[in-house]
PDB file of C-alpha atoms and ligand atoms in Angstrom:
ATOM      1  CA  LEU A  14       2.621 122.948  33.055  1.00  0.00           C
ATOM      2  CA  ALA A  15       5.634 120.835  31.673  1.00  0.00           C
ATOM      3  CA  PHE A  16       3.633 117.794  31.940  1.00  0.00           C
ATOM      4  CA  THR A  17       1.114 118.169  28.776  1.00  0.00           C
ATOM      5  CA  SER A  18      -1.944 116.454  28.821  1.00  0.00           C
ATOM      6  CA  SER A  19      -1.206 114.479  25.870  1.00  0.00           C
ATOM      7  CA  ALA A  20       2.066 113.088  27.674  1.00  0.00           C
ATOM      8  CA  TRP A  21      -0.271 112.462  30.588  1.00  0.00           C
ATOM      9  CA  ALA A  22      -2.853 110.539  28.207  1.00  0.00           C
ATOM     10  CA  GLN A  23      -0.024 108.551  26.668  1.00  0.00           C
ATOM     11  CA  SER A  24       1.447 107.478  30.010  1.00  0.00           C
ATOM     12  CA  SER A  25      -2.007 106.032  31.027  1.00  0.00           C
ATOM     13  CA  TYR A  26      -2.328 104.418  27.588  1.00  0.00           C
ATOM     14  CA  PRO A  27      -4.335 102.229  27.065  1.00  0.00           C
ATOM     15  CA  GLU A  28      -7.505 103.547  28.558  1.00  0.00           C
ATOM     16  CA  ARG A  29      -9.781 101.749  26.386  1.00  0.00           C
ATOM     17  CA  THR A  30     -10.080  98.616  23.952  1.00  0.00           C
ATOM     18  CA  VAL A  31      -7.482  98.163  21.640  1.00  0.00           C
ATOM     19  CA  THR A  32      -8.168  96.908  17.920  1.00  0.00           C
ATOM     20  CA  VAL A  33      -5.534  94.797  16.137  1.00  0.00           C
ATOM     21  CA  VAL A  34      -6.555  94.412  12.518  1.00  0.00           C
ATOM     22  CA  VAL A  35      -5.665  91.129  10.933  1.00  0.00           C
ATOM     23  CA  PRO A  36      -5.756  91.592   7.176  1.00  0.00           C
ATOM     24  CA  PHE A  37      -6.919  88.200   6.401  1.00  0.00           C
ATOM     25  CA  ALA A  38     -10.010  86.058   7.283  1.00  0.00           C
ATOM     26  CA  ALA A  39     -10.246  84.348  11.010  1.00  0.00           C
ATOM     27  CA  GLY A  40      -8.932  80.978  11.357  1.00  0.00           C
ATOM     28  CA  GLY A  41      -5.739  81.211   9.336  1.00  0.00           C
ATOM     29  CA  PRO A  42      -2.139  81.716  10.576  1.00  0.00           C
ATOM     30  CA  THR A  43      -2.196  85.523  10.620  1.00  0.00           C
ATOM     31  CA  ASP A  44      -5.481  85.334  12.869  1.00  0.00           C
ATOM     32  CA  THR A  45      -4.069  82.519  15.041  1.00  0.00           C
ATOM     33  CA  VAL A  46      -0.557  84.272  15.796  1.00  0.00           C
ATOM     34  CA  THR A  47      -2.295  87.654  16.264  1.00  0.00           C
ATOM     35  CA  ARG A  48      -4.863  86.073  18.815  1.00  0.00           C
ATOM     36  CA  LEU A  49      -1.909  84.468  21.024  1.00  0.00           C
ATOM     37  CA  VAL A  50       0.354  87.426  21.079  1.00  0.00           C
ATOM     38  CA  ALA A  51      -2.899  89.892  21.407  1.00  0.00           C
ATOM     39  CA  GLU A  52      -4.008  87.726  24.908  1.00  0.00           C
ATOM     40  CA  SER A  53      -0.506  88.231  26.265  1.00  0.00           C
ATOM     41  CA  MET A  54      -0.341  91.858  25.570  1.00  0.00           C
ATOM     42  CA  SER A  55      -3.700  92.466  26.850  1.00  0.00           C
ATOM     43  CA  LYS A  56      -2.958  90.901  30.232  1.00  0.00           C
ATOM     44  CA  ASP A  57       0.228  92.932  30.356  1.00  0.00           C
ATOM     45  CA  LEU A  58      -1.404  96.294  29.266  1.00  0.00           C
ATOM     46  CA  GLY A  59      -4.619  95.816  31.514  1.00  0.00           C
ATOM     47  CA  GLN A  60      -6.979  96.499  28.810  1.00  0.00           C
ATOM     48  CA  GLN A  61      -8.881  94.389  26.195  1.00  0.00           C
ATOM     49  CA  ILE A  62      -7.431  93.784  22.716  1.00  0.00           C
ATOM     50  CA  VAL A  63     -10.052  92.793  20.041  1.00  0.00           C
ATOM     51  CA  VAL A  64      -8.932  91.258  16.910  1.00  0.00           C
ATOM     52  CA  GLU A  65     -10.789  92.464  13.828  1.00  0.00           C
ATOM     53  CA  ASN A  66     -10.539  90.409  10.558  1.00  0.00           C
ATOM     54  CA  VAL A  67     -10.457  92.561   7.377  1.00  0.00           C
ATOM     55  CA  GLY A  68      -9.696  90.333   4.446  1.00  0.00           C
ATOM     56  CA  GLY A  69      -9.404  90.922   0.815  1.00  0.00           C
ATOM     57  CA  ALA A  70      -6.964  91.759  -1.975  1.00  0.00           C
ATOM     58  CA  GLY A  71      -4.188  89.763  -0.451  1.00  0.00           C
ATOM     59  CA  GLY A  72      -4.079  91.688   2.844  1.00  0.00           C
ATOM     60  CA  THR A  73      -3.990  95.148   1.358  1.00  0.00           C
ATOM     61  CA  LEU A  74      -7.357  96.213   2.233  1.00  0.00           C
ATOM     62  CA  GLY A  75      -6.742  95.393   5.906  1.00  0.00           C
ATOM     63  CA  ALA A  76      -3.447  97.228   5.644  1.00  0.00           C
ATOM     64  CA  GLY A  77      -5.212 100.343   3.956  1.00  0.00           C
ATOM     65  CA  ARG A  78      -7.619 100.457   6.970  1.00  0.00           C
ATOM     66  CA  VAL A  79      -5.019 100.870   9.421  1.00  0.00           C
ATOM     67  CA  ALA A  80      -3.058 103.377   7.198  1.00  0.00           C
ATOM     68  CA  SER A  81      -6.087 105.702   7.457  1.00  0.00           C
ATOM     69  CA  ALA A  82      -7.017 105.152  11.065  1.00  0.00           C
ATOM     70  CA  ASP A  83      -6.496 107.650  13.712  1.00  0.00           C
ATOM     71  CA  PRO A  84      -2.914 107.408  14.918  1.00  0.00           C
ATOM     72  CA  ASP A  85      -3.692 107.063  18.717  1.00  0.00           C
ATOM     73  CA  GLY A  86      -2.465 103.538  19.418  1.00  0.00           C
ATOM     74  CA  TYR A  87      -5.886 102.264  19.436  1.00  0.00           C
ATOM     75  CA  THR A  88      -5.939 100.550  16.040  1.00  0.00           C
ATOM     76  CA  LEU A  89      -2.912  98.383  15.251  1.00  0.00           C
ATOM     77  CA  LEU A  90      -2.123  96.133  12.208  1.00  0.00           C
ATOM     78  CA  LEU A  91      -0.402  92.623  12.473  1.00  0.00           C
ATOM     79  CA  HIS A  92       0.536  91.693   8.830  1.00  0.00           C
ATOM     80  CA  HIS A  93       3.299  89.539   7.237  1.00  0.00           C
ATOM     81  CA  ILE A  94       5.737  89.451   4.427  1.00  0.00           C
ATOM     82  CA  GLY A  95       3.006  90.440   2.235  1.00  0.00           C
ATOM     83  CA  MET A  96       3.356  94.177   3.358  1.00  0.00           C
ATOM     84  CA  ALA A  97       6.703  94.028   1.583  1.00  0.00           C
ATOM     85  CA  THR A  98       5.514  92.008  -1.520  1.00  0.00           C
ATOM     86  CA  SER A  99       2.468  93.950  -2.300  1.00  0.00           C
ATOM     87  CA  ALA A 100       4.530  97.031  -2.696  1.00  0.00           C
ATOM     88  CA  THR A 101       5.722  95.270  -5.812  1.00  0.00           C
ATOM     89  CA  LEU A 102       2.603  93.249  -6.956  1.00  0.00           C
ATOM     90  CA  TYR A 103       0.279  96.260  -6.974  1.00  0.00           C
ATOM     91  CA  ARG A 104       0.696  99.237  -9.249  1.00  0.00           C
ATOM     92  CA  LYS A 105      -1.685 101.162  -6.973  1.00  0.00           C
ATOM     93  CA  LEU A 106      -2.279 100.838  -3.125  1.00  0.00           C
ATOM     94  CA  ALA A 107      -4.536 102.952  -0.935  1.00  0.00           C
ATOM     95  CA  TYR A 108      -1.301 103.470   1.218  1.00  0.00           C
ATOM     96  CA  ASP A 109       2.226 104.359   0.973  1.00  0.00           C
ATOM     97  CA  THR A 110       3.856 101.223   2.444  1.00  0.00           C
ATOM     98  CA  LEU A 111       7.026 103.016   3.751  1.00  0.00           C
ATOM     99  CA  ASN A 112       5.531 106.177   4.911  1.00  0.00           C
ATOM    100  CA  ALA A 113       2.132 105.190   6.228  1.00  0.00           C
ATOM    101  CA  PHE A 114       2.704 103.506   9.119  1.00  0.00           C
ATOM    102  CA  ASP A 115       4.976 103.505  12.440  1.00  0.00           C
ATOM    103  CA  TYR A 116       6.651 100.141  13.403  1.00  0.00           C
ATOM    104  CA  VAL A 117       6.206  98.367  16.842  1.00  0.00           C
ATOM    105  CA  GLY A 118       7.954  95.357  16.257  1.00  0.00           C
ATOM    106  CA  LEU A 119       8.826  91.961  14.429  1.00  0.00           C
ATOM    107  CA  VAL A 120       6.657  88.975  16.025  1.00  0.00           C
ATOM    108  CA  THR A 121       7.408  85.752  14.219  1.00  0.00           C
ATOM    109  CA  GLU A 122       9.379  83.857  11.292  1.00  0.00           C
ATOM    110  CA  VAL A 123       7.275  80.922  10.211  1.00  0.00           C
ATOM    111  CA  PRO A 124       8.056  78.232   7.608  1.00  0.00           C
ATOM    112  CA  MET A 125       6.057  77.473   4.737  1.00  0.00           C
ATOM    113  CA  THR A 126       4.763  73.702   3.858  1.00  0.00           C
ATOM    114  CA  ILE A 127       3.813  72.574   0.458  1.00  0.00           C
ATOM    115  CA  VAL A 128       0.703  70.604   1.152  1.00  0.00           C
ATOM    116  CA  ALA A 129      -2.025  68.866  -0.887  1.00  0.00           C
ATOM    117  CA  ARG A 130      -5.589  67.314  -0.202  1.00  0.00           C
ATOM    118  CA  LYS A 131      -4.947  63.803   1.362  1.00  0.00           C
ATOM    119  CA  ASP A 132      -6.534  61.864  -1.914  1.00  0.00           C
ATOM    120  CA  PHE A 133      -4.272  63.869  -4.110  1.00  0.00           C
ATOM    121  CA  GLU A 134      -2.178  61.482  -6.603  1.00  0.00           C
ATOM    122  CA  PRO A 135       1.276  62.308  -6.432  1.00  0.00           C
ATOM    123  CA  THR A 136       3.064  61.079  -3.260  1.00  0.00           C
ATOM    124  CA  ASP A 137       6.373  63.083  -3.157  1.00  0.00           C
ATOM    125  CA  LEU A 138       7.370  66.599  -4.333  1.00  0.00           C
ATOM    126  CA  LYS A 139       8.985  65.014  -7.571  1.00  0.00           C
ATOM    127  CA  GLY A 140       5.765  63.460  -8.360  1.00  0.00           C
ATOM    128  CA  LEU A 141       4.021  66.648  -7.444  1.00  0.00           C
ATOM    129  CA  VAL A 142       6.126  68.562 -10.108  1.00  0.00           C
ATOM    130  CA  GLU A 143       5.637  65.957 -12.817  1.00  0.00           C
ATOM    131  CA  TYR A 144       2.019  65.656 -12.136  1.00  0.00           C
ATOM    132  CA  ALA A 145       1.541  69.424 -12.265  1.00  0.00           C
ATOM    133  CA  ARG A 146       3.583  69.919 -15.340  1.00  0.00           C
ATOM    134  CA  ALA A 147       1.503  67.155 -17.172  1.00  0.00           C
ATOM    135  CA  ASN A 148      -1.939  68.575 -15.801  1.00  0.00           C
ATOM    136  CA  ALA A 149      -1.301  72.392 -15.487  1.00  0.00           C
ATOM    137  CA  ASP A 150      -4.795  73.280 -16.622  1.00  0.00           C
ATOM    138  CA  LYS A 151      -6.201  71.214 -13.843  1.00  0.00           C
ATOM    139  CA  VAL A 152      -4.231  71.484 -11.012  1.00  0.00           C
ATOM    140  CA  THR A 153      -5.820  74.060  -8.378  1.00  0.00           C
ATOM    141  CA  VAL A 154      -3.448  76.147  -5.944  1.00  0.00           C
ATOM    142  CA  ALA A 155      -5.303  77.753  -3.251  1.00  0.00           C
ATOM    143  CA  ASN A 156      -4.100  81.215  -1.964  1.00  0.00           C
ATOM    144  CA  ALA A 157      -5.385  84.040   0.003  1.00  0.00           C
ATOM    145  CA  GLY A 158      -5.030  86.634  -2.826  1.00  0.00           C
ATOM    146  CA  ILE A 159      -2.379  88.694  -4.448  1.00  0.00           C
ATOM    147  CA  GLY A 160       0.119  89.654  -1.791  1.00  0.00           C
ATOM    148  CA  ALA A 161      -0.664  86.769   0.609  1.00  0.00           C
ATOM    149  CA  ALA A 162       2.070  84.710   1.680  1.00  0.00           C
ATOM    150  CA  SER A 163       0.535  81.644   0.090  1.00  0.00           C
ATOM    151  CA  HIS A 164       0.278  83.590  -3.096  1.00  0.00           C
ATOM    152  CA  LEU A 165       4.036  84.383  -2.969  1.00  0.00           C
ATOM    153  CA  CYS A 166       4.925  81.044  -2.219  1.00  0.00           C
ATOM    154  CA  GLY A 167       2.466  79.414  -4.856  1.00  0.00           C
ATOM    155  CA  MET A 168       4.185  81.859  -7.442  1.00  0.00           C
ATOM    156  CA  LEU A 169       7.569  80.548  -6.432  1.00  0.00           C
ATOM    157  CA  PHE A 170       6.401  77.061  -6.841  1.00  0.00           C
ATOM    158  CA  MET A 171       5.001  77.550 -10.149  1.00  0.00           C
ATOM    159  CA  SER A 172       8.286  79.842 -11.216  1.00  0.00           C
ATOM    160  CA  ALA A 173      10.272  76.922 -10.004  1.00  0.00           C
ATOM    161  CA  ILE A 174       8.393  74.203 -12.091  1.00  0.00           C
ATOM    162  CA  GLN A 175       8.081  76.831 -14.997  1.00  0.00           C
ATOM    163  CA  THR A 176       4.292  76.081 -15.122  1.00  0.00           C
ATOM    164  CA  PRO A 177       1.338  78.303 -14.285  1.00  0.00           C
ATOM    165  CA  LEU A 178      -1.511  76.477 -12.361  1.00  0.00           C
ATOM    166  CA  VAL A 179      -5.093  77.453 -11.847  1.00  0.00           C
ATOM    167  CA  THR A 180      -5.128  79.573  -8.794  1.00  0.00           C
ATOM    168  CA  VAL A 181      -8.101  79.621  -6.297  1.00  0.00           C
ATOM    169  CA  PRO A 182      -8.110  83.046  -4.160  1.00  0.00           C
ATOM    170  CA  TYR A 183      -9.710  82.983  -0.956  1.00  0.00           C
ATOM    171  CA  LYS A 184      -9.935  85.754   1.972  1.00  0.00           C
ATOM    172  CA  GLY A 185      -7.428  83.863   4.095  1.00  0.00           C
ATOM    173  CA  THR A 186      -5.822  80.218   4.346  1.00  0.00           C
ATOM    174  CA  GLY A 187      -8.271  79.498   7.065  1.00  0.00           C
ATOM    175  CA  PRO A 188     -11.160  79.139   4.641  1.00  0.00           C
ATOM    176  CA  ALA A 189      -8.952  77.957   1.992  1.00  0.00           C
ATOM    177  CA  MET A 190      -7.865  75.018   4.198  1.00  0.00           C
ATOM    178  CA  THR A 191     -11.540  74.021   4.694  1.00  0.00           C
ATOM    179  CA  ASP A 192     -11.680  73.535   1.135  1.00  0.00           C
ATOM    180  CA  LEU A 193      -8.457  71.769   1.067  1.00  0.00           C
ATOM    181  CA  LEU A 194      -9.731  69.219   3.666  1.00  0.00           C
ATOM    182  CA  GLY A 195     -12.666  68.716   1.597  1.00  0.00           C
ATOM    183  CA  SER A 196     -10.914  68.021  -1.401  1.00  0.00           C
ATOM    184  CA  GLN A 197     -12.167  71.276  -3.270  1.00  0.00           C
ATOM    185  CA  VAL A 198      -8.865  72.296  -4.205  1.00  0.00           C
ATOM    186  CA  ASP A 199      -5.561  70.376  -4.812  1.00  0.00           C
ATOM    187  CA  ILE A 200      -2.497  72.006  -3.326  1.00  0.00           C
ATOM    188  CA  MET A 201      -1.428  74.911  -1.278  1.00  0.00           C
ATOM    189  CA  CYS A 202       1.376  76.571   0.142  1.00  0.00           C
ATOM    190  CA  ASP A 203       0.762  77.738   3.770  1.00  0.00           C
ATOM    191  CA  GLN A 204       2.414  78.519   7.007  1.00  0.00           C
ATOM    192  CA  THR A 205       2.988  75.730   9.786  1.00  0.00           C
ATOM    193  CA  THR A 206       0.677  77.644  11.965  1.00  0.00           C
ATOM    194  CA  ASN A 207      -2.140  76.473   9.846  1.00  0.00           C
ATOM    195  CA  THR A 208      -0.869  73.169   8.440  1.00  0.00           C
ATOM    196  CA  THR A 209       1.021  71.559  11.294  1.00  0.00           C
ATOM    197  CA  LYS A 210      -2.182  70.038  12.966  1.00  0.00           C
ATOM    198  CA  GLN A 211      -3.603  68.898   9.818  1.00  0.00           C
ATOM    199  CA  ILE A 212      -0.398  67.067   8.619  1.00  0.00           C
ATOM    200  CA  LYS A 213       0.002  65.425  12.110  1.00  0.00           C
ATOM    201  CA  GLY A 214      -3.401  64.355  11.811  1.00  0.00           C
ATOM    202  CA  GLY A 215      -3.170  63.109   8.369  1.00  0.00           C
ATOM    203  CA  THR A 216      -6.066  64.992   7.015  1.00  0.00           C
ATOM    204  CA  ILE A 217      -3.761  66.693   4.373  1.00  0.00           C
ATOM    205  CA  LYS A 218      -0.640  65.580   2.678  1.00  0.00           C
ATOM    206  CA  ALA A 219       2.770  67.314   3.000  1.00  0.00           C
ATOM    207  CA  TYR A 220       5.400  67.228   0.609  1.00  0.00           C
ATOM    208  CA  ALA A 221       7.955  69.439   1.667  1.00  0.00           C
ATOM    209  CA  VAL A 222       9.003  72.497   3.984  1.00  0.00           C
ATOM    210  CA  THR A 223      10.501  75.727   2.416  1.00  0.00           C
ATOM    211  CA  THR A 224      13.049  76.321   4.966  1.00  0.00           C
ATOM    212  CA  PRO A 225      16.874  75.577   4.499  1.00  0.00           C
ATOM    213  CA  GLN A 226      16.735  72.992   7.309  1.00  0.00           C
ATOM    214  CA  ARG A 227      14.114  70.303   8.317  1.00  0.00           C
ATOM    215  CA  LEU A 228      11.656  71.433  11.201  1.00  0.00           C
ATOM    216  CA  ASP A 229      11.681  69.776  14.621  1.00  0.00           C
ATOM    217  CA  VAL A 230       8.080  69.376  14.487  1.00  0.00           C
ATOM    218  CA  PHE A 231       8.346  67.340  11.204  1.00  0.00           C
ATOM    219  CA  PRO A 232      11.792  65.525  11.200  1.00  0.00           C
ATOM    220  CA  ASP A 233      10.741  63.341   8.316  1.00  0.00           C
ATOM    221  CA  LEU A 234       9.513  66.027   5.963  1.00  0.00           C
ATOM    222  CA  PRO A 235      11.950  67.013   3.412  1.00  0.00           C
ATOM    223  CA  THR A 236      13.198  70.598   2.549  1.00  0.00           C
ATOM    224  CA  THR A 237      12.524  71.986  -0.984  1.00  0.00           C
ATOM    225  CA  ASP A 238      16.231  71.539  -1.534  1.00  0.00           C
ATOM    226  CA  GLU A 239      16.386  68.027  -0.566  1.00  0.00           C
ATOM    227  CA  ALA A 240      13.191  67.279  -2.556  1.00  0.00           C
ATOM    228  CA  GLY A 241      14.394  68.719  -5.978  1.00  0.00           C
ATOM    229  CA  LEU A 242      13.396  72.325  -5.873  1.00  0.00           C
ATOM    230  CA  PRO A 243      16.559  74.033  -4.826  1.00  0.00           C
ATOM    231  CA  GLY A 244      16.305  77.692  -3.705  1.00  0.00           C
ATOM    232  CA  MET A 245      12.611  77.508  -3.370  1.00  0.00           C
ATOM    233  CA  GLN A 246      12.856  78.927   0.125  1.00  0.00           C
ATOM    234  CA  VAL A 247      10.545  81.445   1.880  1.00  0.00           C
ATOM    235  CA  SER A 248       9.660  82.246   5.709  1.00  0.00           C
ATOM    236  CA  ILE A 249       7.077  84.253   6.479  1.00  0.00           C
ATOM    237  CA  TRP A 250       7.875  87.292   9.022  1.00  0.00           C
ATOM    238  CA  HIS A 251       5.043  89.125  10.697  1.00  0.00           C
ATOM    239  CA  GLY A 252       5.145  92.649  12.228  1.00  0.00           C
ATOM    240  CA  LEU A 253       3.082  94.719  14.361  1.00  0.00           C
ATOM    241  CA  TYR A 254       2.235  98.368  12.899  1.00  0.00           C
ATOM    242  CA  ALA A 255       0.616 101.441  13.969  1.00  0.00           C
ATOM    243  CA  PRO A 256      -0.702 104.374  11.766  1.00  0.00           C
ATOM    244  CA  LYS A 257       2.045 107.035  11.254  1.00  0.00           C
ATOM    245  CA  GLY A 258       1.927 109.845  13.654  1.00  0.00           C
ATOM    246  CA  THR A 259       1.224 107.620  16.561  1.00  0.00           C
ATOM    247  CA  PRO A 260       2.781 109.049  19.781  1.00  0.00           C
ATOM    248  CA  PRO A 261       6.163 107.623  20.376  1.00  0.00           C
ATOM    249  CA  GLU A 262       5.452 107.033  23.954  1.00  0.00           C
ATOM    250  CA  VAL A 263       2.643 104.798  22.770  1.00  0.00           C
ATOM    251  CA  VAL A 264       4.672 102.945  20.317  1.00  0.00           C
ATOM    252  CA  GLU A 265       7.335 102.371  22.851  1.00  0.00           C
ATOM    253  CA  LYS A 266       4.825 101.112  25.184  1.00  0.00           C
ATOM    254  CA  LEU A 267       3.506  98.705  22.646  1.00  0.00           C
ATOM    255  CA  SER A 268       6.786  97.372  21.683  1.00  0.00           C
ATOM    256  CA  GLN A 269       7.868  96.803  25.433  1.00  0.00           C
ATOM    257  CA  SER A 270       4.617  94.707  25.751  1.00  0.00           C
ATOM    258  CA  LEU A 271       5.289  92.892  22.399  1.00  0.00           C
ATOM    259  CA  GLN A 272       8.637  91.934  23.727  1.00  0.00           C
ATOM    260  CA  LYS A 273       7.042  90.523  27.005  1.00  0.00           C
ATOM    261  CA  ALA A 274       4.378  88.578  25.051  1.00  0.00           C
ATOM    262  CA  LEU A 275       7.266  86.840  22.677  1.00  0.00           C
ATOM    263  CA  ALA A 276       8.892  85.739  26.093  1.00  0.00           C
ATOM    264  CA  ASP A 277       5.438  84.531  27.466  1.00  0.00           C
ATOM    265  CA  PRO A 278       5.876  80.731  28.282  1.00  0.00           C
ATOM    266  CA  ASN A 279       2.278  80.212  26.734  1.00  0.00           C
ATOM    267  CA  VAL A 280       3.062  82.045  23.659  1.00  0.00           C
ATOM    268  CA  VAL A 281       6.419  80.153  23.337  1.00  0.00           C
ATOM    269  CA  ALA A 282       4.974  76.848  23.919  1.00  0.00           C
ATOM    270  CA  ARG A 283       1.767  77.251  21.514  1.00  0.00           C
ATOM    271  CA  PHE A 284       4.215  78.495  18.833  1.00  0.00           C
ATOM    272  CA  ALA A 285       6.394  75.529  19.222  1.00  0.00           C
ATOM    273  CA  GLU A 286       3.560  73.316  18.853  1.00  0.00           C
ATOM    274  CA  LEU A 287       2.682  75.139  15.618  1.00  0.00           C
ATOM    275  CA  GLY A 288       6.033  75.222  14.062  1.00  0.00           C
ATOM    276  CA  THR A 289       6.073  79.239  14.545  1.00  0.00           C
ATOM    277  CA  VAL A 290       9.234  80.768  15.729  1.00  0.00           C
ATOM    278  CA  PRO A 291       8.709  83.740  17.772  1.00  0.00           C
ATOM    279  CA  SER A 292      11.323  86.675  16.928  1.00  0.00           C
ATOM    280  CA  PRO A 293      13.760  87.419  19.526  1.00  0.00           C
ATOM    281  CA  ALA A 294      12.821  90.398  21.821  1.00  0.00           C
ATOM    282  CA  SER A 295      15.643  92.331  20.022  1.00  0.00           C
ATOM    283  CA  ASP A 296      13.639  92.319  17.069  1.00  0.00           C
ATOM    284  CA  ALA A 297      10.375  93.128  18.547  1.00  0.00           C
ATOM    285  CA  THR A 298      11.539  96.625  18.150  1.00  0.00           C
ATOM    286  CA  PRO A 299      10.560  99.585  15.595  1.00  0.00           C
ATOM    287  CA  ALA A 300      14.116  99.758  14.226  1.00  0.00           C
ATOM    288  CA  ALA A 301      14.204  95.930  13.406  1.00  0.00           C
ATOM    289  CA  LEU A 302      10.795  96.266  11.638  1.00  0.00           C
ATOM    290  CA  LYS A 303      11.661  99.023   9.567  1.00  0.00           C
ATOM    291  CA  ALA A 304      14.723  97.463   8.622  1.00  0.00           C
ATOM    292  CA  LYS A 305      13.257  94.053   7.696  1.00  0.00           C
ATOM    293  CA  LEU A 306      10.509  95.671   5.729  1.00  0.00           C
ATOM    294  CA  GLU A 307      12.787  98.001   3.673  1.00  0.00           C
ATOM    295  CA  GLY A 308      15.322  95.165   3.002  1.00  0.00           C
ATOM    296  CA  GLU A 309      12.311  92.611   2.032  1.00  0.00           C
ATOM    297  CA  ILE A 310      10.885  95.067  -0.383  1.00  0.00           C
ATOM    298  CA  THR A 311      14.233  95.236  -2.094  1.00  0.00           C
ATOM    299  CA  ARG A 312      15.009  91.653  -1.952  1.00  0.00           C
ATOM    300  CA  TRP A 313      11.832  90.311  -3.231  1.00  0.00           C
ATOM    301  CA  LYS A 314      11.294  92.859  -5.927  1.00  0.00           C
ATOM    302  CA  PRO A 315      13.287  91.341  -8.863  1.00  0.00           C
ATOM    303  CA  ILE A 316      12.179  87.844  -7.868  1.00  0.00           C
ATOM    304  CA  ILE A 317       8.545  88.770  -7.920  1.00  0.00           C
ATOM    305  CA  GLU A 318       9.175  90.406 -11.248  1.00  0.00           C
ATOM    306  CA  ALA A 319      11.019  87.363 -12.611  1.00  0.00           C
ATOM    307  CA  ALA A 320       8.246  84.791 -11.161  1.00  0.00           C
ATOM    308  CA  GLY A 321       5.323  86.861 -11.905  1.00  0.00           C
ATOM    309  CA  GLN A 322       4.571  85.461 -15.206  1.00  0.00           C
ATOM    310  CA  TYR A 323       3.702  82.287 -13.521  1.00  0.00           C
ATOM    311  CA  ALA A 324       1.110  83.717 -11.182  1.00  0.00           C
ATOM    312  CA  ASP A 325      -2.015  85.846 -11.715  1.00  0.00           C
TER     313      ASP A 325
HETATM  314  C1  MLT B  26      -1.272  84.125   3.617  1.00  0.00           C
HETATM  315  O1  MLT B  26      -1.206  83.215   2.811  1.00  0.00           O
HETATM  316  O2  MLT B  26      -0.841  85.216   3.692  1.00  0.00           O
HETATM  317  C2  MLT B  26      -1.902  84.055   4.904  1.00  0.00           C
HETATM  318  O3  MLT B  26      -1.510  82.605   5.426  1.00  0.00           O
HETATM  319  C3  MLT B  26      -3.264  84.115   4.879  1.00  0.00           C
HETATM  320  C4  MLT B  26      -4.009  83.944   6.442  1.00  0.00           C
HETATM  321  O4  MLT B  26      -3.305  84.374   7.333  1.00  0.00           O
HETATM  322  O5  MLT B  26      -5.056  83.518   6.334  1.00  0.00           O
END
């Protein structure tokens, strides 16, 4: 029979629930982006997609879980820039970053915001820099562990001010935000997906965005360039991955579904509210994600090696 059973199985993929692992705690930006995209893909594929939060070690535990999962298309990973930076930050990972995954496609590009508890003394970025330098042994910086986007951005901040601060790691910036709102921690650098609502609500203070241009969602919030930290720029791209060896027909079907999800009016509208920019359909492809991951590992390696002295 020319039409092999596996080809038949793949053409009817998915026949059962698909799990997407988010390598951070529930309630954070990676979780939020994933649930929005998964909801749309689920409708398109006609199967339930469940999101499983596997936090810890800055996202590398969750990535490792998917790297060792069956390559059958039923366990996927939605991860961000941390997939690239962890390749430099960790001497030993449970997976080989460039050989453990098949690529489905890019999902978003998300700005970061430098934020603080609402009762924190400094009123602008310049004041924050001065205060942090003068109180380095007291100022606490929340992040989601070594390899997280919040860790990378915090490292860039401490490197820019040439002052190591006290870092407080969480399993995701969802729980970190809870502590920021409770004034249990002083500052954080986090994705607009997680900070937009709080900034608009005045429940946290915002100092700057880490993009070259100001954001439509916050026209009065200065860029780091304008606010006195030129060059401190970082945007958080997210990618959807499958374990290496997943049937190409399955990867292609997932990529097609992802492209449709990113054009889904509901997804586009929600992303806009969150200051999250969906990747263009042309980037929701295996080739685009592969190129992005390889390029970003190369780009961030020297930056991390230079800045690493400021962040544990
Ligand atoms: C990060 O800092 O990498 C993410 O914001 C963590 C998360 O999505 O919770």
